[in-house]
Amino acid sequence: MSANGKPRFAMYWAAGCGGCEIAVLNIHEKILDVDANFEVVFWPVAVDTKYKDVEAMPDGSITLTLFNGGIRNSENEELAHLLRRKSQILVAFGACACEGGIPGLANLSTPQAVFEAAYDSVSTDNPDSIRPQSVWNVPEGELHIPEFYPVLKTLDQVVPVDYFMPGCPPESHQIAAVVDLVIQALQGKAELPPPGSVIGAGSSTVCDECPRARNVKLIRQYRRIQHLSRVDPTLCLLEQGIPCNGPATRDGCGALCPKVGAQCIGCYGPAQGTLDYGARLLSALASVVDGKEPEEIEQALAGIPDPAGQVYRFSLANSLLGASKEAWEQEEEIHEAAHHD
Amino acid sequence: MTAHNGHSEQERIGVYVCHCGSNIAGTIDVEDVARWAADKLNRRGVVIARDYKFMCSSLGQELIEKDIRELGLTRVVVAACSPHLHEQTFRVACRRAGLNPYLCELVSIREQASWVHTDKKAATEKAKAILSGGVERVIHHQPLEPLHVPIHPATLVVGGGIAGIQAALEIADAGFHVYLVEREPSIGGHMAQFDKTFPTMDCAACILTPRMVSVGTHPNITLLTWSEVVDVQGYVGNFTVTVNKKARYVKEELCTGCGICQEKCPKKVLDETFEAGLGYRKAVYTPFPQAVPKFPVIDRPNCTFFQKGTCRACEKLCPTGAIDFNQQDERLTLQVGNIILATGFDILDARRIAQYGYGRLANVFTSLEFERLSNAAGPTNGQIVLRDGVTQPKTVGIIHCAGSRDRNFNNYCSAICCMQSLKFAHLVRERTGATVYNFYIDIRTTAKAYDEFYQRVLDEGAILIRGRVAEVTDAARLPGEDGKLIIQVEDTLAGKQRRIPVDMVVLSVALEPRHDAKEVAKQFGISCSSDGWIIEKHPKLDPVATMTEGVFVAGCAQGPKDIPTSVAQGAASSARVLARIQQKEIALEPVRASVDESKCSGCRICNGLCPFNAILFHEDRMVTEINPALCQGCGTCVAACPAGAISGTVFSNEQVLAQIEGLLLQPLGALEEPVPV
Ligand SMILES: Cc1cc2nc3c(=O)[nH]c(=O)nc-3n(C[C@H](O)[C@H](O)[C@H](O)COP(=O)(O)OP(=O)(O)OC[C@H]3O[C@@H](n4cnc5c(N)ncnc54)[C@H](O)[C@@H]3O)c2cc1C
Ligand code: SF4
Ligand code: SF4
Ligand code: SF4
Ligand code: SF4
């Protein structure tokens, strides 16, 4: 605890879009509770602190750290280790920290391909094909920027994590509830769930919260929602052939997307006890295809043009495969090189 | 989220490695495997590891029982053959020693290691990995109790061919009720169409008719002909079957079977079924004089009254007033405990083999047509004549394997056509004295007295030519071919091409699954092989059971076979059913799926998938439930449920993942870190 007796709060933004930071601010007046109950000791987006300030803190002195974003580079990794050491409760906050999130989809490619897309595409004006370098010499001396890793990892693939809070971003009401719970627990009025738990989410899947009517599903043709002239407002989207990820995605969001006529894209991650989100979803999507002949089945599934993007949009880094073979090979090389140093 | 052994107390595991004579020990160093298990797997709870010559012998089983009692084993792993073979043996041994039988795991190091490898060292290492997988898995086993359900004593037999007749009579004679459902107006099946049966050449009607009559008069048999099963619900011991009894337009309680209606009916109809298109029947008909039951049916689409509104000849002339044009289809609901499917076969449509000219060349006949031609009660009174109905052939060519053993049609051998073709050769020689050529690929006469029959037909002067016939044509090229059918064949014994002119060609066409076999199988919750025949539970050890408890199969529905084998299967299936009935209740394997309602989102993805109709959905609570008595533990829904809400006993995620980790020797720390690949 800090000098004023308040528990200490930290939040950190690794490889993610920043939406999680906004989501925390979006809890409206509850943010005042955070301020009233915690001393914010580290939150680069909100308060001016330096890494060295954190390094100077005693180990275990931060009560609660919300860590959002995946581990994409050496800086993310360093901060993951640092904050783990300094925190009592480390929460993987949001889809990227839990599952790798959208940036994790780059695990299908090598860093070279990622850089090419970022620095050499038609929309980029980069005539000399300049690429970021982790070490650069300038007259003033040697400059270092963080090293980009071939494989993006989830937070718990790098350090032990106490709780997982899914969502892209986590829904504000869920954040508020979690904040409440932690405050209550610190005051001895409530108990925290067992370590390793998923918090701020449900125990079933999105369909559980979805009001759309469903019959026994049989799909002759999957279709992208934007290709349909009309979407029935009350019937299950999947039954209309729209590949809705709701059946495989943990509930807790309140089925926001299907309620407004957009298919669930899976940001709340896998259901409890699911080892590989994409594998589960894919076997479900395939199970309901109405067809016996291989051609009929292919035809139905042809409506899902990017299967990996469909079923692993947020969870590739946390899947059984994790990344492409090429990406893993490069990742191993880096580790071996580090060993020899 | 890995499935490491989270058990606080360690299990006490006994490991038993079987030599299986030299079956396993010939390729795997079993002593080494046992020593390794004692040494390396003791950290995982293995307290004893033994190897033994034959674990399944009574001495082997006693070894396990003694260890359970004396060492207080809580889990048993036997590394031996496939669970199909001896899982039950070792489970029962465990039970005898007071251990719940489902705490025993049988891992196969014979089928999966010794039989498929030659490198002794590698096979031994693999056996260790398989064993380690079994040990990790068994830790997660739960004690289970089988489900007991009562058996309804009545039986449904579907199909009244010789196989179904045999099954029905056996069960009825044992004192239990049978419903025999037959689609045609009479029972008898294909056998009723034949004149003589190989190899003894006894008259088919003489041996079949008494059986048919017994079925018709048996107090324990309810015979439902002109009927079809339309729905099957329930599970072993408790099936509810709905049968559609088509309107006969003849009141069974009044009809005496005098046949006056058939005689007087003015409408002649080509009989494509029983007479194979060679003869005629009336619009009101029984397929043949000895039909059982004796009551005719009115063939509505062909009846003048039904089509034009006038006639009623049968109604006017029926002495008992049995004709009833107002009869309606009837739906009957039957309660039965077991089901025997004896739906038989169809013959291949000979038109499909275009090069043999059937349908185009008048004097090319199918085997069934030949049966009717040679039948004394058939359309020609047993005269073997050409399509014109009068001319006797001077030369006949009989083509074996037409559409069998042929990649373009059926890969399998139809089993009976060699004998059937030889029977035809014999009949042609006997009745007409014509020259007979049999064209064969191989002669397969393996059953009792079959090869003797073959020798007899050779002695009778049939000419056998080895070679697959390329073509049957009427295009004459050489002298003596005019007006003949020419059979073009490579005589593979003489090593030359031959053209043989004949008057008549008989195609011994393949036996094929019933055209609707797949739908019928689905209705009863069982499956067909890729060829279309109903799949038996085990091709050697359980040939008349299917994968669905309480559903059995007999006769040609399971694959091509002759009458003796069909009868044997009919009897075998009834023995299985009788054993069930005698037990009064049945213990079902507790390998079942169940839904965790708190996880089920009601997405309904699983709802239409169960091949055994075990899944039901509660609209009110929006959750799915599985009927444990119906579920066969196939795992389809477990794999499909995207919420991970369904788990299967014995095959839970935990168990499977633990087994995989065991196979990779991870719990032993043999690999430091799981290497992602
Ligand atoms: C030309 C020819 C000659 C042969 N000669 C001999 C011989 O000499 N000796 C010998 O041993 N074997 C012979 N066989 C083989 C013999 O025909 C079979 O072994 C025997 O008929 C098989 O009997 P089954 O009861 O299994 O089938 P089937 O005889 O086909 O009987 C099946 C019955 O089920 C009924 N059925 C089908 N589907 C349904 C349904 N869904 N609902 C209700 N009822 C249904 C059918 O109408 C039929 O009555 C010959 C076969 C052929 C083709
Ligand atoms: S629309 Fe999507 S979330 Fe809703 S019930 Fe259908 S599959 Fe489930
Ligand atoms: S319906 Fe009448 S005429 Fe026809 S067989 Fe029966 S009793 Fe005879
Ligand atoms: S495991 Fe599922 S699909 Fe298979 S029989 Fe049981 S309920 Fe049906
Ligand atoms: S698939 Fe799973 S979640 Fe969906 S209805 Fe079936 S049991 Fe429930």
Short mmCIF file of C-alpha atoms and ligand atoms in Angstrom, two decimals, chain A residues 204-205 207 217 247 284, chain B residues 594-597 599-607 609 615 617 622-626 637 640-646, ligand 5:
data_model
loop_
_atom_site.label_atom_id
_atom_site.label_comp_id
_atom_site.label_asym_id
_atom_site.label_seq_id
_atom_site.Cartn_x
_atom_site.Cartn_y
_atom_site.Cartn_z
CA SER A 204 -21.66 -19.89 -21.58
CA THR A 205 -21.49 -18.40 -25.08
CA CYS A 207 -26.01 -17.32 -28.13
CA LYS A 217 -29.50 -25.34 -37.93
CA PRO A 247 -21.90 -20.17 -30.59
CA ALA A 284 -19.34 -26.30 -35.35
CA SER B 594 -23.98 -35.24 -21.32
CA VAL B 595 -24.63 -31.53 -21.45
CA ASP B 596 -23.48 -29.07 -18.81
CA GLU B 597 -26.55 -26.87 -18.75
CA LYS B 599 -22.47 -23.88 -20.33
CA CYS B 600 -25.05 -24.70 -22.98
CA SER B 601 -26.02 -21.52 -24.82
CA GLY B 602 -28.91 -23.11 -26.65
CA CYS B 603 -27.28 -22.43 -29.99
CA ARG B 604 -28.82 -25.68 -31.29
CA ILE B 605 -25.81 -26.56 -33.40
CA CYS B 606 -25.81 -30.07 -31.98
CA ASN B 607 -29.54 -30.60 -32.26
CA LEU B 609 -26.50 -34.11 -35.54
CA ILE B 615 -30.61 -35.06 -28.39
CA PHE B 617 -33.99 -29.32 -26.85
CA MET B 622 -33.28 -22.88 -24.15
CA VAL B 623 -30.96 -25.74 -23.24
CA THR B 624 -30.15 -29.05 -24.77
CA GLU B 625 -30.34 -32.40 -23.04
CA ILE B 626 -29.12 -35.85 -24.04
CA CYS B 637 -22.10 -33.77 -30.65
CA ALA B 640 -19.55 -30.11 -32.61
CA CYS B 641 -20.54 -28.18 -29.50
CA PRO B 642 -18.73 -24.88 -29.85
CA ALA B 643 -19.37 -23.99 -26.23
CA GLY B 644 -17.60 -27.09 -24.99
CA ALA B 645 -20.79 -27.82 -23.07
CA ILE B 646 -20.97 -31.49 -23.98
S1 SF4 C 5 -24.10 -27.24 -29.37
FE1 SF4 C 5 -23.58 -27.06 -27.22
S2 SF4 C 5 -24.20 -24.98 -26.65
FE2 SF4 C 5 -25.19 -25.44 -28.60
S3 SF4 C 5 -27.21 -26.27 -28.01
FE3 SF4 C 5 -25.85 -28.02 -28.23
S4 SF4 C 5 -25.06 -28.36 -26.15
FE4 SF4 C 5 -25.93 -26.31 -26.17
#
